[in-house]
Short mmCIF file of C-alpha atoms in Angstrom, two decimals:
data_model
loop_
_atom_site.label_atom_id
_atom_site.label_comp_id
_atom_site.label_asym_id
_atom_site.label_seq_id
_atom_site.Cartn_x
_atom_site.Cartn_y
_atom_site.Cartn_z
CA MET A 1 102.04 117.12 104.21
CA LYS A 2 100.13 116.29 107.40
CA VAL A 3 101.51 116.85 110.89
CA ARG A 4 100.03 115.48 114.09
CA LEU A 5 99.64 117.34 117.35
CA SER A 6 100.30 114.80 120.05
CA SER A 7 97.73 114.64 122.84
CA LEU A 8 95.52 117.35 121.38
CA LEU A 9 95.11 116.60 117.69
CA SER A 10 93.63 113.22 116.90
CA PRO A 11 95.14 111.39 113.88
CA ARG A 12 91.64 110.23 113.03
CA SER A 13 90.97 113.72 111.70
CA LEU A 14 93.34 113.10 108.82
CA ALA A 15 91.12 110.43 107.28
CA PRO A 16 88.28 111.73 105.10
CA ARG A 17 84.76 110.97 106.22
CA LYS A 18 82.10 109.70 103.84
CA THR A 19 79.03 111.83 103.28
CA THR A 20 76.60 112.61 100.52
CA LYS A 21 74.68 115.42 102.19
CA PRO A 22 74.49 118.23 99.59
CA SER A 23 74.95 121.20 101.93
CA PHE A 24 77.59 123.68 100.89
CA PRO A 25 77.26 127.03 102.66
CA ARG A 26 79.77 129.81 102.08
CA PRO A 27 81.55 130.65 105.33
CA PRO A 28 80.26 133.81 107.00
CA THR A 29 82.77 136.64 107.17
CA ASN A 30 81.14 139.14 109.50
CA HIS A 31 81.71 137.46 112.86
CA SER A 32 84.12 138.95 115.36
CA PHE A 33 86.93 136.84 116.79
CA SER A 34 87.83 136.48 120.44
CA THR A 35 90.83 134.66 121.88
CA THR A 36 88.84 133.86 125.01
CA PRO A 37 85.90 131.49 124.49
CA PRO A 38 82.66 132.26 126.33
CA ASN A 39 82.67 128.70 127.64
CA PRO A 40 86.01 127.38 128.98
CA SER A 41 85.41 124.01 127.29
CA THR A 42 84.50 125.51 123.90
CA PRO A 43 87.09 126.75 121.36
CA PRO A 44 86.61 130.25 119.93
CA PRO A 45 84.53 130.64 116.75
CA THR A 46 86.46 129.79 113.58
CA SER A 47 84.39 131.50 110.89
CA ASN A 48 86.69 134.52 110.63
CA SER A 49 88.02 135.01 107.10
CA ARG A 50 91.47 135.72 108.51
CA TRP A 51 91.53 132.69 110.76
CA LEU A 52 95.04 131.66 109.71
CA SER A 53 96.71 135.01 110.41
CA THR A 54 94.70 135.46 113.61
CA THR A 55 95.76 132.04 114.88
CA LYS A 56 99.41 132.84 114.14
CA SER A 57 99.04 136.10 116.10
CA ARG A 58 97.53 134.23 119.03
CA LEU A 59 100.47 131.83 119.04
CA GLY A 60 102.85 134.77 118.82
CA LYS A 61 101.28 136.30 121.93
CA CYS A 62 101.85 133.04 123.82
CA ILE A 63 105.47 132.87 122.65
CA LEU A 64 106.19 136.50 123.60
CA PHE A 65 104.63 135.95 127.02
CA GLY A 66 107.07 133.13 127.69
CA LEU A 67 106.90 129.36 127.21
CA SER A 68 108.34 126.39 129.03
CA ARG A 69 110.24 123.79 127.01
CA PRO A 70 107.17 121.49 126.61
CA GLN A 71 105.05 124.50 125.66
CA CYS A 72 107.64 125.53 123.05
CA HIS A 73 107.41 122.06 121.55
CA GLN A 74 103.62 122.26 121.47
CA ALA A 75 103.68 125.71 119.84
CA ALA A 76 106.17 124.44 117.25
CA GLN A 77 103.85 121.55 116.37
CA ILE A 78 100.92 123.93 115.85
CA LEU A 79 103.00 126.29 113.71
CA LYS A 80 104.21 123.38 111.62
CA ILE A 81 100.62 122.43 110.87
CA LEU A 82 99.74 126.01 109.94
CA SER A 83 102.80 126.14 107.71
CA HIS A 84 102.35 122.84 105.86
CA GLU A 85 98.55 122.66 105.71
CA TRP A 86 97.64 126.31 105.21
CA ARG A 87 96.00 125.77 101.80
CA ASP A 88 93.78 123.08 103.30
CA LEU A 89 92.92 125.30 106.26
CA VAL A 90 92.10 128.32 104.10
CA ALA A 91 90.55 126.74 100.99
CA GLY A 92 89.71 123.19 102.03
CA ARG A 93 87.36 124.40 104.75
CA GLU A 94 85.15 125.76 101.94
CA GLY A 95 85.27 122.50 100.01
CA PHE A 96 88.01 123.40 97.53
CA LEU A 97 90.21 120.43 96.63
CA VAL A 98 93.79 121.69 96.87
CA SER A 99 95.86 118.64 95.93
CA PRO A 100 98.02 118.80 92.76
CA ALA A 101 95.56 116.37 91.14
CA HIS A 102 92.78 118.97 91.41
CA ALA A 103 94.42 122.40 91.51
CA GLY A 104 94.00 124.56 88.43
CA LEU A 105 97.17 126.52 89.18
CA LEU A 106 99.61 125.71 91.98
CA ARG A 107 102.31 128.20 92.97
CA HIS A 108 102.01 129.97 89.63
CA PRO A 109 104.40 132.96 89.50
CA VAL A 110 103.06 136.50 89.38
CA VAL A 111 105.28 138.39 86.93
CA TRP A 112 106.23 142.07 87.01
CA GLY A 113 104.50 142.80 83.70
CA GLU A 114 101.11 141.84 85.16
CA MET A 115 101.12 144.97 87.31
CA ASP A 116 99.63 148.25 86.08
CA SER A 117 100.53 151.90 86.61
CA MET A 118 98.96 151.77 90.08
CA GLY A 119 101.63 149.33 91.21
CA HIS A 120 99.44 146.25 91.71
CA VAL A 121 98.32 143.33 89.57
CA ASN A 122 95.86 144.56 86.96
CA ASN A 123 92.26 143.55 87.66
CA VAL A 124 91.94 141.85 84.27
CA MET A 125 94.71 139.40 85.20
CA TYR A 126 92.51 137.73 87.80
CA VAL A 127 90.06 136.75 85.06
CA ARG A 128 92.95 135.27 83.10
CA TYR A 129 94.14 133.36 86.17
CA ALA A 130 90.65 131.92 86.63
CA GLU A 131 90.35 131.02 82.94
CA SER A 132 93.73 129.27 82.79
CA ALA A 133 92.96 127.40 85.99
CA ARG A 134 89.55 126.29 84.68
CA VAL A 135 91.11 124.78 81.55
CA ASN A 136 93.65 122.93 83.72
CA TRP A 137 90.88 121.88 86.13
CA ALA A 138 89.00 120.18 83.26
CA ALA A 139 92.18 118.69 81.80
CA LYS A 140 92.95 116.99 85.11
CA TYR A 141 89.67 115.10 84.85
CA ALA A 142 91.18 113.58 81.70
CA VAL A 143 94.03 112.21 83.79
CA ARG A 144 91.74 110.71 86.41
CA ASP A 145 89.01 109.51 84.02
CA ARG A 146 90.97 107.55 81.42
CA GLU A 147 87.86 106.11 79.76
CA PHE A 148 86.74 109.57 78.64
CA CYS A 149 90.16 111.17 78.40
CA GLU A 150 89.62 112.61 74.91
CA GLU A 151 86.16 113.94 75.74
CA TRP A 152 87.54 115.85 78.72
CA ARG A 153 90.36 117.30 76.65
CA GLU A 154 87.94 118.44 73.93
CA LEU A 155 85.94 120.51 76.41
CA ALA A 156 88.49 123.30 75.96
CA THR A 157 88.27 123.17 72.15
CA PRO A 158 85.59 124.03 69.53
CA ARG A 159 85.74 120.57 67.94
CA GLY A 160 82.77 118.92 69.64
CA VAL A 161 81.10 119.42 73.01
CA GLY A 162 82.84 122.18 74.90
CA MET A 163 82.53 124.54 77.84
CA ILE A 164 81.71 128.20 77.19
CA LEU A 165 82.04 130.88 79.83
CA LYS A 166 78.63 132.59 80.00
CA SER A 167 79.56 135.07 82.71
CA ILE A 168 82.16 135.70 85.39
CA GLY A 169 82.04 137.84 88.51
CA VAL A 170 85.16 138.87 90.41
CA GLU A 171 85.45 140.04 94.01
CA TYR A 172 88.86 141.56 94.74
CA LYS A 173 90.17 141.06 98.27
CA PHE A 174 93.41 143.07 98.30
CA PRO A 175 95.83 144.58 95.74
CA MET A 176 98.34 141.83 95.03
CA THR A 177 101.81 142.87 93.84
CA TYR A 178 104.95 141.37 92.32
CA PRO A 179 106.76 139.30 93.52
CA ASP A 180 104.24 136.66 94.55
CA HIS A 181 102.87 133.28 93.53
CA ILE A 182 99.24 132.25 93.26
CA SER A 183 97.30 129.02 93.62
CA VAL A 184 93.87 128.84 91.98
CA PHE A 185 91.19 126.31 92.87
CA HIS A 186 87.74 125.57 91.41
CA LYS A 187 84.77 123.89 93.04
CA LEU A 188 81.21 123.09 92.08
CA ARG A 189 78.86 125.54 93.75
CA ALA A 190 76.07 122.97 93.43
CA LEU A 191 75.65 119.59 91.77
CA PRO A 192 74.04 120.36 88.38
CA GLU A 193 70.74 118.78 87.39
CA LYS A 194 71.10 115.95 84.89
CA ASP A 195 69.13 117.80 82.21
CA SER A 196 70.83 121.14 82.86
CA SER A 197 73.01 122.72 80.18
CA SER A 198 75.00 124.83 82.63
CA PHE A 199 76.73 124.72 85.98
CA VAL A 200 78.37 127.24 88.32
CA LEU A 201 81.93 127.15 89.60
CA ASP A 202 83.38 129.05 92.55
CA VAL A 203 86.99 130.13 92.13
CA LEU A 204 89.50 130.97 94.84
CA ILE A 205 92.72 132.80 93.92
CA LEU A 206 95.19 132.55 96.79
CA SER A 207 98.26 134.70 97.33
CA GLU A 208 101.06 132.38 98.40
CA LEU A 209 103.01 135.28 99.92
CA HIS A 210 100.16 136.49 102.11
CA GLN A 211 98.52 133.06 102.49
CA ARG A 212 95.03 134.44 101.99
CA PRO A 213 92.55 135.03 99.15
CA ALA A 214 93.51 137.75 96.68
CA ALA A 215 90.25 137.36 94.76
CA ARG A 216 87.15 135.22 94.41
CA CYS A 217 85.29 134.53 91.18
CA VAL A 218 81.99 132.97 90.19
CA GLU A 219 81.86 131.37 86.74
CA ASP A 220 78.64 130.41 84.95
CA ILE A 221 79.56 127.68 82.45
CA VAL A 222 77.44 126.53 79.51
CA VAL A 223 77.89 123.14 77.81
CA TYR A 224 77.79 123.76 74.06
CA ASP A 225 77.78 121.41 71.06
CA TYR A 226 79.81 123.15 68.36
CA ARG A 227 78.73 120.66 65.70
CA ALA A 228 75.02 121.17 66.33
CA GLY A 229 75.45 124.85 67.17
CA LYS A 230 73.39 124.76 70.36
CA LYS A 231 73.48 124.20 74.10
CA VAL A 232 73.27 120.61 75.32
CA ALA A 233 72.76 118.94 78.68
CA VAL A 234 75.77 118.15 80.82
CA ARG A 235 77.21 114.94 79.35
CA PRO A 236 76.72 111.70 81.33
CA PHE A 237 80.48 111.21 81.75
CA MET A 238 80.68 114.73 83.18
CA MET A 239 77.77 114.15 85.56
CA LYS A 240 79.36 110.97 86.88
CA ALA A 241 82.63 112.79 87.54
CA PHE A 242 80.87 115.80 89.07
CA GLU A 243 78.96 113.56 91.47
CA GLU A 244 82.26 112.13 92.69
CA THR A 245 83.77 115.61 92.91
CA TRP A 246 80.80 116.82 94.95
CA ARG A 247 81.29 113.98 97.42
CA GLU A 248 85.00 114.78 97.66
CA GLN A 249 84.25 118.46 98.26
CA GLU A 250 81.87 117.65 101.08
CA GLU A 251 84.30 115.20 102.66
CA GLU A 252 87.14 117.70 102.44
CA ARG A 253 85.08 120.49 103.96
CA LYS A 254 84.10 118.35 106.93
CA ARG A 255 87.61 116.95 107.38
CA VAL A 256 89.19 120.40 107.41
CA GLU A 257 86.57 121.83 109.77
CA SER A 258 87.40 119.01 112.17
CA ARG A 259 91.09 119.74 111.76
CA ILE A 260 90.54 123.44 112.46
CA GLN A 261 88.60 122.67 115.62
CA GLU A 262 91.48 120.50 116.84
CA VAL A 263 93.99 123.27 116.16
CA GLU A 264 91.67 125.69 117.97
CA ARG A 265 91.55 123.44 121.02
CA ALA A 266 95.35 123.19 121.00
CA VAL A 267 95.77 126.97 120.80
CA VAL A 268 93.21 127.60 123.55
CA GLU A 269 95.00 125.09 125.77
CA LEU A 270 98.32 126.84 125.17
CA GLU A 271 96.74 130.22 125.95
CA ARG A 272 95.34 128.89 129.22
CA GLU A 273 98.77 127.61 130.19
CA THR A 274 100.47 130.96 129.47
CA TRP A 275 98.96 134.46 129.50
CA ASN A 276 95.30 133.48 129.94
CA ARG A 277 95.55 131.94 133.42
CA GLU A 278 95.00 133.32 136.87
CA GLY A 279 98.12 134.94 138.28
CA ALA A 280 100.00 134.77 134.97
CA VAL A 281 103.23 136.80 134.92
CA GLU A 282 105.03 137.62 131.67
CA ASP A 283 108.58 136.28 131.34
CA LEU A 284 110.66 139.43 130.76
CA GLY A 285 113.96 137.56 130.68
CA SER A 286 116.94 137.81 132.98
CA GLY A 287 119.09 140.89 133.41
CA THR A 288 122.19 138.83 134.16
#
C-alpha cells in the first residue's frame, strides 16, 4: 500500500524508473546518523542499517516536543508511510523485491518449537527459512513465466535440470524469539554469465515484530543436470527471466532510495518546525 505525503512527497516517486545499469552495492552500515544535517538544504544520511527505527524515534521526539494540528497531520502521514511501506524501505532499498509475487516467505509464523534451550530461534532454522523461501522463489517464476512453467517447477526436483545448493553463509543479526513472523526475500547478487553453471543469491530474513533483519544469507547455487550427472550452464529460459529480475531489482532500489529521501526531507522539515528551530520551547501542557 502506498501513501502520499502532500506537499513534501512527490507522487512521481511511486512509479518505477527504467534502468539497466548493473550496479548493486550493499548498503554501508558503519556510518553514524545525525538528526541535524550539515547543510540546511540537505537531508541527513540514510545509509544507517536502523534507518526505520531511527526515523520513528526522530518523529517521536517531534511529537513529544509538541505539534500544532497541521504538524500532527503531517507526522501522521509520515508514520503511515513507515507503517505500510516498511518492507520496501528496509529491503527494497537493497534491491529485494518484496511483493507477494516475488517473496519467498511472507509473514511466515515463527513457532515455539523452533526455539532452543537458550530461549531464541535455533541458528539452524535460519538455513531452513532460506531454503524454503528459495524453493518458493523459483516456483513463483513458474507462475509468471507460463511458457516454461514445468521447467521452473522441476528446478526443485531431481528429475531433470535442477538447482543444488553449493554453499550457504549466514550472518545473524539478533536472537529472534517466539512469537514472531518472518518474511524472506531473495535477490540476484549479480547477473550470471550466460555460460556460467552457477549464480549467487542474497537472502534477507526480516522479523515482522521488530521490522528489521534477523539474519542475512548468501547462497551459491549450481545448475545441475540429473540425467547427465553433471553441471550445466544456466538455461536460456532462466537467463531471460534473470535479466528481467535484475532490471526490476535495479528499478526497485532506485525507486525506494528516492522514496527514502522524500521521507527524510519531510522529517527534517518537521524537525525544523518543532524542536530544531531558534527559540523553540517545548510544549509541557497546561496545568489547568
